[in-house]
Amino acid sequence: MTYAVGQVWTFPETENHPQLIVTIGHIDAAADLGADPSNSAVLSVSIMPSEDARKLDWPDVAHAPIAQSAFNASGAGELVMDEASVPDGFEDGYRSWRAALEAGEAGVFTTGPPDAYSAILQIYADRDGSQ
């Protein structure tokens, strides 16, 4: 599969999350990130729950970096649109991640968007619970 900036993918609802709408905002080659060029490229995406789930307070994730090799490894994702714009907050999230990555303080998800979304929600819950 060839991935491109502006593609929108959907991933079906599971017991852990609602249907997810994922927009690819940037694609970085491993070498551009200072990694071994033989490593997977990184797809920087936004992850949004379906409109119905948003009404139930499922949060948006403005930016998540996902290894291209893991993006649709399950085969559950479906390409639904090309040439979409990224949502508000994506570019700020991308810039923050790149700065943290270059400082050695961030990484890349090696799971698909549904598992990355669940992990991010757990991070939010852990952070909110410790305050």
Tab-separated table of N, CA, C and O in Angstrom:
chain	number	residue	atom	x	y	z
A	1	MET	N	0.842	-1.190	0.000
A	1	MET	CA	0.000	0.000	0.000
A	1	MET	C	0.879	1.243	0.000
A	1	MET	O	1.864	1.310	0.721
A	2	THR	N	0.493	2.203	-0.780
A	2	THR	CA	1.181	3.481	-0.804
A	2	THR	C	0.394	4.473	0.044
A	2	THR	O	-0.808	4.661	-0.160
A	3	TYR	N	1.074	5.072	0.999
A	3	TYR	CA	0.437	6.062	1.859
A	3	TYR	C	0.812	7.452	1.373
A	3	TYR	O	1.886	7.659	0.821
A	4	ALA	N	-0.093	8.417	1.597
A	4	ALA	CA	0.152	9.787	1.148
A	4	ALA	C	-0.459	10.770	2.139
A	4	ALA	O	-1.483	10.483	2.777
A	5	VAL	N	0.182	11.916	2.241
A	5	VAL	CA	-0.360	12.991	3.056
A	5	VAL	C	-1.745	13.344	2.531
A	5	VAL	O	-1.958	13.416	1.315
A	6	GLY	N	-2.682	13.535	3.432
A	6	GLY	CA	-4.054	13.879	3.061
A	6	GLY	C	-4.993	12.692	3.000
A	6	GLY	O	-6.210	12.882	2.899
A	7	GLN	N	-4.463	11.473	3.075
A	7	GLN	CA	-5.347	10.308	3.091
A	7	GLN	C	-6.104	10.251	4.417
A	7	GLN	O	-5.549	10.567	5.475
A	8	VAL	N	-7.360	9.828	4.332
A	8	VAL	CA	-8.186	9.606	5.516
A	8	VAL	C	-8.570	8.139	5.540
A	8	VAL	O	-9.073	7.605	4.540
A	9	TRP	N	-8.340	7.517	6.666
A	9	TRP	CA	-8.634	6.104	6.879
A	9	TRP	C	-9.624	5.974	8.024
A	9	TRP	O	-9.617	6.783	8.947
A	10	THR	N	-10.474	4.963	7.957
A	10	THR	CA	-11.323	4.648	9.097
A	10	THR	C	-10.930	3.273	9.629
A	10	THR	O	-10.509	2.392	8.867
A	11	PHE	N	-11.053	3.140	10.941
A	11	PHE	CA	-10.813	1.872	11.623
A	11	PHE	C	-12.061	1.563	12.431
A	11	PHE	O	-12.599	2.446	13.101
A	12	PRO	N	-12.561	0.325	12.366
A	12	PRO	CA	-13.843	0.001	12.983
A	12	PRO	C	-13.819	0.066	14.507
A	12	PRO	O	-12.772	-0.070	15.145
A	13	GLU	N	-14.998	0.263	15.055
A	13	GLU	CA	-15.203	0.252	16.500
A	13	GLU	C	-14.805	-1.109	17.072
A	13	GLU	O	-15.010	-2.145	16.432
A	14	THR	N	-14.233	-1.087	18.263
A	14	THR	CA	-13.939	-2.318	19.002
A	14	THR	C	-14.446	-2.133	20.427
A	14	THR	O	-14.984	-1.069	20.772
A	15	GLU	N	-14.210	-3.112	21.262
A	15	GLU	CA	-14.623	-2.975	22.663
A	15	GLU	C	-13.813	-1.908	23.396
A	15	GLU	O	-14.234	-1.414	24.437
A	16	ASN	N	-12.648	-1.514	22.846
A	16	ASN	CA	-11.778	-0.547	23.512
A	16	ASN	C	-11.896	0.882	22.996
A	16	ASN	O	-11.371	1.794	23.626
A	17	HIS	N	-12.526	1.065	21.849
A	17	HIS	CA	-12.613	2.410	21.278
A	17	HIS	C	-13.714	2.459	20.233
A	17	HIS	O	-14.120	1.439	19.683
A	18	PRO	N	-14.194	3.682	19.942
A	18	PRO	CA	-15.202	3.849	18.888
A	18	PRO	C	-14.547	3.758	17.513
A	18	PRO	O	-13.328	3.609	17.398
A	19	GLN	N	-15.366	3.878	16.474
A	19	GLN	CA	-14.797	3.980	15.133
A	19	GLN	C	-13.852	5.181	15.125
A	19	GLN	O	-14.149	6.234	15.701
A	20	LEU	N	-12.695	5.002	14.477
A	20	LEU	CA	-11.693	6.064	14.440
A	20	LEU	C	-11.497	6.569	13.021
A	20	LEU	O	-11.509	5.791	12.068
A	21	ILE	N	-11.295	7.881	12.906
A	21	ILE	CA	-11.023	8.535	11.635
A	21	ILE	C	-9.595	9.064	11.728
A	21	ILE	O	-9.275	9.873	12.604
A	22	VAL	N	-8.741	8.584	10.839
A	22	VAL	CA	-7.307	8.857	10.924
A	22	VAL	C	-6.860	9.584	9.655
A	22	VAL	O	-7.075	9.089	8.548
A	23	THR	N	-6.248	10.751	9.836
A	23	THR	CA	-5.772	11.555	8.712
A	23	THR	C	-4.249	11.619	8.743
A	23	THR	O	-3.668	11.949	9.777
A	24	ILE	N	-3.635	11.298	7.620
A	24	ILE	CA	-2.173	11.366	7.526
A	24	ILE	C	-1.774	12.813	7.217
A	24	ILE	O	-2.205	13.383	6.217
A	25	GLY	N	-0.938	13.377	8.103
A	25	GLY	CA	-0.532	14.768	7.957
A	25	GLY	C	0.899	14.966	7.496
A	25	GLY	O	1.205	15.966	6.854
A	26	HIS	N	1.785	14.051	7.852
A	26	HIS	CA	3.189	14.104	7.436
A	26	HIS	C	3.696	12.683	7.277
A	26	HIS	O	3.237	11.780	7.991
A	27	ILE	N	4.645	12.510	6.378
A	27	ILE	CA	5.354	11.235	6.250
A	27	ILE	C	6.843	11.563	6.291
A	27	ILE	O	7.330	12.351	5.481
A	28	ASP	N	7.529	10.982	7.272
A	28	ASP	CA	8.963	11.209	7.414
A	28	ASP	C	9.712	9.913	7.162
A	28	ASP	O	9.401	8.882	7.770
A	29	ALA	N	10.712	9.962	6.273
A	29	ALA	CA	11.592	8.813	6.065
A	29	ALA	C	12.430	8.630	7.325
A	29	ALA	O	12.752	9.601	8.017
A	30	ALA	N	12.777	7.385	7.629
A	30	ALA	CA	13.572	7.094	8.820
A	30	ALA	C	14.861	7.914	8.832
A	30	ALA	O	15.249	8.469	9.870
A	31	ALA	N	15.528	8.012	7.692
A	31	ALA	CA	16.790	8.751	7.620
A	31	ALA	C	16.598	10.225	7.974
A	31	ALA	O	17.468	10.843	8.599
A	32	ASP	N	15.445	10.798	7.623
A	32	ASP	CA	15.163	12.198	7.941
A	32	ASP	C	14.989	12.415	9.438
A	32	ASP	O	15.052	13.537	9.925
A	33	LEU	N	14.722	11.325	10.151
A	33	LEU	CA	14.544	11.397	11.602
A	33	LEU	C	15.801	10.977	12.352
A	33	LEU	O	15.789	10.832	13.568
A	34	GLY	N	16.873	10.736	11.607
A	34	GLY	CA	18.117	10.335	12.224
A	34	GLY	C	18.204	8.855	12.539
A	34	GLY	O	19.093	8.412	13.257
A	35	ALA	N	17.294	8.069	11.996
A	35	ALA	CA	17.277	6.624	12.237
A	35	ALA	C	17.909	5.890	11.057
A	35	ALA	O	18.161	6.479	10.005
A	36	ASP	N	18.141	4.629	11.243
A	36	ASP	CA	18.674	3.774	10.186
A	36	ASP	C	17.732	3.859	8.988
A	36	ASP	O	16.518	3.654	9.129
A	37	PRO	N	18.241	4.165	7.796
A	37	PRO	CA	17.388	4.297	6.609
A	37	PRO	C	16.579	3.036	6.284
A	37	PRO	O	15.570	3.118	5.593
A	38	SER	N	17.000	1.886	6.794
A	38	SER	CA	16.242	0.663	6.523
A	38	SER	C	15.012	0.538	7.423
A	38	SER	O	14.166	-0.330	7.203
A	39	ASN	N	14.891	1.405	8.440
A	39	ASN	CA	13.711	1.382	9.302
A	39	ASN	C	12.488	1.908	8.549
A	39	ASN	O	12.610	2.603	7.543
A	40	SER	N	11.344	1.629	9.086
A	40	SER	CA	10.085	2.078	8.508
A	40	SER	C	9.985	3.601	8.537
A	40	SER	O	10.457	4.251	9.466
A	41	ALA	N	9.329	4.151	7.535
A	41	ALA	CA	8.970	5.569	7.568
A	41	ALA	C	7.967	5.779	8.703
A	41	ALA	O	7.380	4.828	9.225
A	42	VAL	N	7.767	7.035	9.080
A	42	VAL	CA	6.824	7.362	10.146
A	42	VAL	C	5.683	8.181	9.562
A	42	VAL	O	5.914	9.197	8.899
A	43	LEU	N	4.465	7.723	9.814
A	43	LEU	CA	3.266	8.454	9.410
A	43	LEU	C	2.800	9.252	10.618
A	43	LEU	O	2.479	8.669	11.662
A	44	SER	N	2.792	10.549	10.509
A	44	SER	CA	2.248	11.385	11.568
A	44	SER	C	0.781	11.618	11.245
A	44	SER	O	0.443	12.103	10.160
A	45	VAL	N	-0.068	11.240	12.185
A	45	VAL	CA	-1.506	11.232	11.930
A	45	VAL	C	-2.272	11.954	13.033
A	45	VAL	O	-1.774	12.120	14.144
A	46	SER	N	-3.476	12.353	12.710
A	46	SER	CA	-4.453	12.759	13.718
A	46	SER	C	-5.440	11.602	13.841
A	46	SER	O	-5.699	10.897	12.863
A	47	ILE	N	-5.930	11.395	15.047
A	47	ILE	CA	-6.892	10.314	15.295
A	47	ILE	C	-8.111	10.929	15.960
A	47	ILE	O	-8.010	11.505	17.050
A	48	MET	N	-9.249	10.805	15.295
A	48	MET	CA	-10.489	11.355	15.830
A	48	MET	C	-11.531	10.255	15.915
A	48	MET	O	-11.643	9.436	14.994
A	49	PRO	N	-12.298	10.234	17.005
A	49	PRO	CA	-13.404	9.290	17.068
A	49	PRO	C	-14.525	9.736	16.137
A	49	PRO	O	-14.557	10.893	15.700
A	50	SER	N	-15.426	8.835	15.848
A	50	SER	CA	-16.577	9.170	15.001
A	50	SER	C	-17.374	10.309	15.632
A	50	SER	O	-17.251	10.594	16.829
A	51	GLU	N	-18.198	10.952	14.838
A	51	GLU	CA	-19.003	12.083	15.323
A	51	GLU	C	-19.872	11.669	16.520
A	51	GLU	O	-19.968	12.403	17.502
A	52	ASP	N	-20.505	10.511	16.447
A	52	ASP	CA	-21.341	10.056	17.566
A	52	ASP	C	-20.510	9.868	18.831
A	52	ASP	O	-20.940	10.215	19.931
A	53	ALA	N	-19.307	9.320	18.691
A	53	ALA	CA	-18.443	9.103	19.852
A	53	ALA	C	-17.943	10.427	20.428
A	53	ALA	O	-17.782	10.555	21.644
A	54	ARG	N	-17.712	11.397	19.572
A	54	ARG	CA	-17.278	12.712	20.058
A	54	ARG	C	-18.351	13.332	20.943
A	54	ARG	O	-18.047	14.012	21.929
A	55	LYS	N	-19.607	13.086	20.619
A	55	LYS	CA	-20.711	13.589	21.448
A	55	LYS	C	-20.713	12.928	22.823
A	55	LYS	O	-21.278	13.460	23.770
A	56	LEU	N	-20.083	11.758	22.923
A	56	LEU	CA	-19.981	11.033	24.191
A	56	LEU	C	-18.643	11.301	24.886
A	56	LEU	O	-18.243	10.568	25.788
A	57	ASP	N	-17.950	12.355	24.442
A	57	ASP	CA	-16.699	12.828	25.047
A	57	ASP	C	-15.476	11.957	24.789
A	57	ASP	O	-14.499	12.021	25.532
A	58	TRP	N	-15.491	11.142	23.730
A	58	TRP	CA	-14.247	10.490	23.324
A	58	TRP	C	-13.356	11.586	22.758
A	58	TRP	O	-13.783	12.371	21.902
A	59	PRO	N	-12.104	11.683	23.200
A	59	PRO	CA	-11.256	12.802	22.778
A	59	PRO	C	-10.591	12.597	21.420
A	59	PRO	O	-10.384	11.466	20.970
A	60	ASP	N	-10.231	13.721	20.815
A	60	ASP	CA	-9.397	13.711	19.613
A	60	ASP	C	-7.941	13.596	20.044
A	60	ASP	O	-7.562	14.070	21.119
A	61	VAL	N	-7.124	13.005	19.197
A	61	VAL	CA	-5.676	13.014	19.374
A	61	VAL	C	-5.129	13.784	18.180
A	61	VAL	O	-5.204	13.309	17.044
A	62	ALA	N	-4.616	14.974	18.444
A	62	ALA	CA	-4.201	15.862	17.361
A	62	ALA	C	-3.022	15.308	16.572
A	62	ALA	O	-2.936	15.509	15.370
A	63	HIS	N	-2.106	14.602	17.257
A	63	HIS	CA	-0.931	14.074	16.563
A	63	HIS	C	-0.480	12.778	17.216
A	63	HIS	O	-0.397	12.693	18.442
A	64	ALA	N	-0.191	11.785	16.392
A	64	ALA	CA	0.407	10.532	16.857
A	64	ALA	C	1.352	10.035	15.764
A	64	ALA	O	0.958	9.957	14.598
A	65	PRO	N	2.600	9.704	16.122
A	65	PRO	CA	3.551	9.168	15.142
A	65	PRO	C	3.467	7.640	15.114
A	65	PRO	O	3.602	6.986	16.153
A	66	ILE	N	3.216	7.078	13.951
A	66	ILE	CA	3.026	5.630	13.828
A	66	ILE	C	3.934	5.089	12.730
A	66	ILE	O	3.986	5.636	11.624
A	67	ALA	N	4.641	4.009	13.048
A	67	ALA	CA	5.507	3.372	12.050
A	67	ALA	C	4.654	2.934	10.862
A	67	ALA	O	3.597	2.322	11.030
A	68	GLN	N	5.108	3.268	9.666
A	68	GLN	CA	4.360	2.910	8.457
A	68	GLN	C	4.099	1.412	8.398
A	68	GLN	O	3.012	0.986	8.000
A	69	SER	N	5.071	0.608	8.803
A	69	SER	CA	4.916	-0.846	8.732
A	69	SER	C	3.798	-1.355	9.633
A	69	SER	O	3.255	-2.433	9.396
A	70	ALA	N	3.426	-0.579	10.655
A	70	ALA	CA	2.378	-0.998	11.585
A	70	ALA	C	1.028	-0.367	11.281
A	70	ALA	O	0.004	-0.814	11.797
A	71	PHE	N	1.013	0.667	10.435
A	71	PHE	CA	-0.192	1.484	10.264
A	71	PHE	C	-1.438	0.653	9.977
A	71	PHE	O	-2.456	0.805	10.630
A	72	ASN	N	-1.408	-0.201	8.994
A	72	ASN	CA	-2.578	-1.020	8.670
A	72	ASN	C	-2.194	-2.497	8.598
A	72	ASN	O	-2.722	-3.247	7.782
A	73	ALA	N	-1.288	-2.901	9.482
A	73	ALA	CA	-0.833	-4.294	9.485
A	73	ALA	C	-1.985	-5.262	9.740
A	73	ALA	O	-1.990	-6.383	9.229
A	74	SER	N	-2.988	-4.820	10.494
A	74	SER	CA	-4.134	-5.690	10.789
A	74	SER	C	-5.067	-5.851	9.595
A	74	SER	O	-5.864	-6.774	9.546
A	75	GLY	N	-4.985	-4.911	8.641
A	75	GLY	CA	-5.888	-4.939	7.497
A	75	GLY	C	-7.271	-4.396	7.803
A	75	GLY	O	-8.149	-4.403	6.940
A	76	ALA	N	-7.485	-3.887	9.027
A	76	ALA	CA	-8.809	-3.406	9.427
A	76	ALA	C	-9.119	-2.011	8.903
A	76	ALA	O	-10.282	-1.622	8.810
A	77	GLY	N	-8.087	-1.245	8.557
A	77	GLY	CA	-8.310	0.118	8.092
A	77	GLY	C	-8.831	0.160	6.668
A	77	GLY	O	-8.544	-0.709	5.850
A	78	GLU	N	-9.605	1.204	6.404
A	78	GLU	CA	-10.160	1.398	5.059
A	78	GLU	C	-9.896	2.826	4.610
A	78	GLU	O	-10.263	3.779	5.317
A	79	LEU	N	-9.254	2.964	3.458
A	79	LEU	CA	-9.019	4.286	2.882
A	79	LEU	C	-10.348	4.831	2.376
A	79	LEU	O	-11.025	4.192	1.577
A	80	VAL	N	-10.730	6.029	2.875
A	80	VAL	CA	-12.030	6.584	2.505
A	80	VAL	C	-11.949	7.924	1.782
A	80	VAL	O	-12.944	8.373	1.219
A	81	MET	N	-10.764	8.565	1.812
A	81	MET	CA	-10.660	9.878	1.178
A	81	MET	C	-9.191	10.204	0.926
A	81	MET	O	-8.313	9.757	1.655
A	82	ASP	N	-8.959	10.998	-0.101
A	82	ASP	CA	-7.632	11.539	-0.400
A	82	ASP	C	-7.694	13.051	-0.300
A	82	ASP	O	-8.762	13.657	-0.416
A	83	GLU	N	-6.549	13.656	-0.106
A	83	GLU	CA	-6.390	15.109	-0.176
A	83	GLU	C	-7.194	15.884	0.864
A	83	GLU	O	-7.675	16.978	0.603
A	84	ALA	N	-7.318	15.333	2.060
A	84	ALA	CA	-7.990	16.044	3.156
A	84	ALA	C	-6.985	16.915	3.895
A	84	ALA	O	-5.780	16.679	3.847
A	85	SER	N	-7.475	17.902	4.580
A	85	SER	CA	-6.646	18.746	5.439
A	85	SER	C	-6.582	18.130	6.828
A	85	SER	O	-7.529	17.481	7.267
A	86	VAL	N	-5.471	18.376	7.508
A	86	VAL	CA	-5.360	17.882	8.874
A	86	VAL	C	-6.161	18.779	9.810
A	86	VAL	O	-6.344	19.969	9.531
A	87	PRO	N	-6.644	18.216	10.895
A	87	PRO	CA	-7.423	19.012	11.853
A	87	PRO	C	-6.566	20.040	12.597
A	87	PRO	O	-5.333	19.941	12.632
A	88	ASP	N	-7.237	20.999	13.218
A	88	ASP	CA	-6.555	21.985	14.057
A	88	ASP	C	-5.744	21.260	15.121
A	88	ASP	O	-6.177	20.245	15.662
A	89	GLY	N	-4.600	21.794	15.424
A	89	GLY	CA	-3.750	21.226	16.460
A	89	GLY	C	-2.724	20.238	15.950
A	89	GLY	O	-1.752	19.938	16.647
A	90	PHE	N	-2.917	19.722	14.738
A	90	PHE	CA	-1.980	18.722	14.225
A	90	PHE	C	-0.572	19.286	14.095
A	90	PHE	O	0.399	18.678	14.553
A	91	GLU	N	-0.432	20.422	13.438
A	91	GLU	CA	0.897	20.974	13.172
A	91	GLU	C	1.646	21.287	14.464
A	91	GLU	O	2.841	21.008	14.566
A	92	ASP	N	0.960	21.832	15.456
A	92	ASP	CA	1.609	22.094	16.743
A	92	ASP	C	2.068	20.788	17.381
A	92	ASP	O	3.176	20.707	17.928
A	93	GLY	N	1.215	19.774	17.332
A	93	GLY	CA	1.578	18.469	17.882
A	93	GLY	C	2.756	17.857	17.153
A	93	GLY	O	3.652	17.277	17.777
A	94	TYR	N	2.768	17.992	15.840
A	94	TYR	CA	3.870	17.455	15.040
A	94	TYR	C	5.186	18.145	15.409
A	94	TYR	O	6.199	17.482	15.642
A	95	ARG	N	5.163	19.475	15.483
A	95	ARG	CA	6.386	20.216	15.821
A	95	ARG	C	6.883	19.853	17.225
A	95	ARG	O	8.082	19.676	17.445
A	96	SER	N	5.976	19.713	18.170
A	96	SER	CA	6.360	19.344	19.537
A	96	SER	C	6.986	17.948	19.559
A	96	SER	O	7.992	17.715	20.232
A	97	TRP	N	6.376	17.019	18.833
A	97	TRP	CA	6.921	15.662	18.773
A	97	TRP	C	8.309	15.656	18.142
A	97	TRP	O	9.226	15.010	18.659
A	98	ARG	N	8.482	16.361	17.028
A	98	ARG	CA	9.801	16.394	16.371
A	98	ARG	C	10.863	16.950	17.313
A	98	ARG	O	11.973	16.415	17.401
A	99	ALA	N	10.548	18.014	18.043
A	99	ALA	CA	11.509	18.589	18.989
A	99	ALA	C	11.835	17.578	20.085
A	99	ALA	O	13.012	17.399	20.442
A	100	ALA	N	10.827	16.907	20.603
A	100	ALA	CA	11.054	15.906	21.652
A	100	ALA	C	11.823	14.711	21.100
A	100	ALA	O	12.712	14.168	21.775
A	101	LEU	N	11.522	14.303	19.876
A	101	LEU	CA	12.244	13.192	19.255
A	101	LEU	C	13.720	13.534	19.108
A	101	LEU	O	14.593	12.727	19.447
A	102	GLU	N	14.005	14.723	18.615
A	102	GLU	CA	15.392	15.151	18.414
A	102	GLU	C	16.141	15.272	19.736
A	102	GLU	O	17.357	15.103	19.780
A	103	ALA	N	15.405	15.504	20.831
A	103	ALA	CA	16.015	15.589	22.158
A	103	ALA	C	16.097	14.210	22.825
A	103	ALA	O	16.558	14.106	23.961
A	104	GLY	N	15.626	13.183	22.142
A	104	GLY	CA	15.648	11.837	22.704
A	104	GLY	C	14.567	11.582	23.731
A	104	GLY	O	14.660	10.654	24.534
A	105	GLU	N	13.491	12.384	23.692
A	105	GLU	CA	12.428	12.287	24.691
A	105	GLU	C	11.103	11.793	24.132
A	105	GLU	O	10.073	11.876	24.807
A	106	ALA	N	11.096	11.312	22.898
A	106	ALA	CA	9.857	10.821	22.279
A	106	ALA	C	10.205	9.679	21.350
A	106	ALA	O	11.376	9.486	20.991
A	107	GLY	N	9.192	8.950	20.951
A	107	GLY	CA	9.401	7.827	20.058
A	107	GLY	C	8.289	7.721	19.042
A	107	GLY	O	7.612	8.711	18.727
A	108	VAL	N	8.092	6.502	18.564
A	108	VAL	CA	7.123	6.222	17.510
A	108	VAL	C	6.320	4.992	17.924
A	108	VAL	O	6.885	4.016	18.426
A	109	PHE	N	5.026	5.028	17.710
A	109	PHE	CA	4.200	3.849	17.974
A	109	PHE	C	4.488	2.789	16.912
A	109	PHE	O	4.560	3.099	15.717
A	110	THR	N	4.631	1.573	17.350
A	110	THR	CA	4.849	0.447	16.430
A	110	THR	C	3.616	-0.441	16.405
A	110	THR	O	3.702	-1.645	16.163
A	111	THR	N	2.475	0.182	16.652
A	111	THR	CA	1.169	-0.467	16.562
A	111	THR	C	0.303	0.401	15.667
A	111	THR	O	0.634	1.552	15.400
A	112	GLY	N	-0.815	-0.129	15.237
A	112	GLY	CA	-1.718	0.634	14.396
A	112	GLY	C	-2.442	1.722	15.167
A	112	GLY	O	-2.364	1.796	16.402
A	113	PRO	N	-3.154	2.599	14.472
A	113	PRO	CA	-3.859	3.702	15.122
A	113	PRO	C	-4.810	3.286	16.253
A	113	PRO	O	-4.843	3.966	17.274
A	114	PRO	N	-5.580	2.197	16.116
A	114	PRO	CA	-6.469	1.849	17.233
A	114	PRO	C	-5.715	1.572	18.538
A	114	PRO	O	-6.103	2.071	19.598
A	115	ASP	N	-4.627	0.810	18.468
A	115	ASP	CA	-3.860	0.527	19.680
A	115	ASP	C	-3.126	1.777	20.169
A	115	ASP	O	-2.991	1.993	21.374
A	116	ALA	N	-2.643	2.594	19.250
A	116	ALA	CA	-1.991	3.853	19.647
A	116	ALA	C	-2.998	4.754	20.356
A	116	ALA	O	-2.685	5.359	21.386
A	117	TYR	N	-4.219	4.836	19.838
A	117	TYR	CA	-5.271	5.655	20.450
A	117	TYR	C	-5.549	5.170	21.870
A	117	TYR	O	-5.594	5.965	22.814
A	118	SER	N	-5.698	3.864	22.036
A	118	SER	CA	-5.953	3.308	23.366
A	118	SER	C	-4.794	3.611	24.313
A	118	SER	O	-5.009	3.958	25.483
A	119	ALA	N	-3.560	3.492	23.831
A	119	ALA	CA	-2.388	3.773	24.672
A	119	ALA	C	-2.348	5.250	25.076
A	119	ALA	O	-2.045	5.576	26.225
A	120	ILE	N	-2.667	6.125	24.152
A	120	ILE	CA	-2.671	7.558	24.451
A	120	ILE	C	-3.748	7.882	25.480
A	120	ILE	O	-3.513	8.639	26.425
A	121	LEU	N	-4.925	7.282	25.338
A	121	LEU	CA	-5.982	7.517	26.330
A	121	LEU	C	-5.546	7.029	27.702
A	121	LEU	O	-5.852	7.663	28.723
A	122	GLN	N	-4.811	5.920	27.757
A	122	GLN	CA	-4.315	5.416	29.042
A	122	GLN	C	-3.293	6.375	29.638
A	122	GLN	O	-3.295	6.614	30.841
A	123	ILE	N	-2.447	6.941	28.791
A	123	ILE	CA	-1.471	7.931	29.268
A	123	ILE	C	-2.210	9.132	29.854
A	123	ILE	O	-1.867	9.631	30.931
A	124	TYR	N	-3.248	9.614	29.146
A	124	TYR	CA	-4.057	10.730	29.662
A	124	TYR	C	-4.659	10.379	31.021
A	124	TYR	O	-4.635	11.170	31.946
A	125	ALA	N	-5.228	9.178	31.128
A	125	ALA	CA	-5.870	8.752	32.375
A	125	ALA	C	-4.860	8.664	33.509
A	125	ALA	O	-5.123	9.098	34.635
A	126	ASP	N	-3.681	8.099	33.225
A	126	ASP	CA	-2.643	7.986	34.251
A	126	ASP	C	-2.176	9.358	34.700
A	126	ASP	O	-1.985	9.615	35.897
A	127	ARG	N	-1.997	10.253	33.743
A	127	ARG	CA	-1.549	11.617	34.059
A	127	ARG	C	-2.603	12.353	34.885
A	127	ARG	O	-2.299	12.978	35.888
A	128	ASP	N	-3.855	12.244	34.468
A	128	ASP	CA	-4.932	12.936	35.174
A	128	ASP	C	-5.146	12.347	36.565
A	128	ASP	O	-5.509	13.059	37.497
A	129	GLY	N	-4.919	11.051	36.727
A	129	GLY	CA	-5.112	10.403	38.008
A	129	GLY	C	-4.017	10.725	39.007
A	129	GLY	O	-4.217	10.604	40.220
A	130	SER	N	-2.874	11.174	38.529
A	130	SER	CA	-1.753	11.448	39.436
A	130	SER	C	-1.704	12.911	39.859
A	130	SER	O	-0.818	13.312	40.595
A	131	GLN	N	-2.643	13.704	39.404
A	131	GLN	CA	-2.616	15.144	39.762
A	131	GLN	C	-3.482	15.431	40.947
A	131	GLN	O	-4.402	14.874	41.296
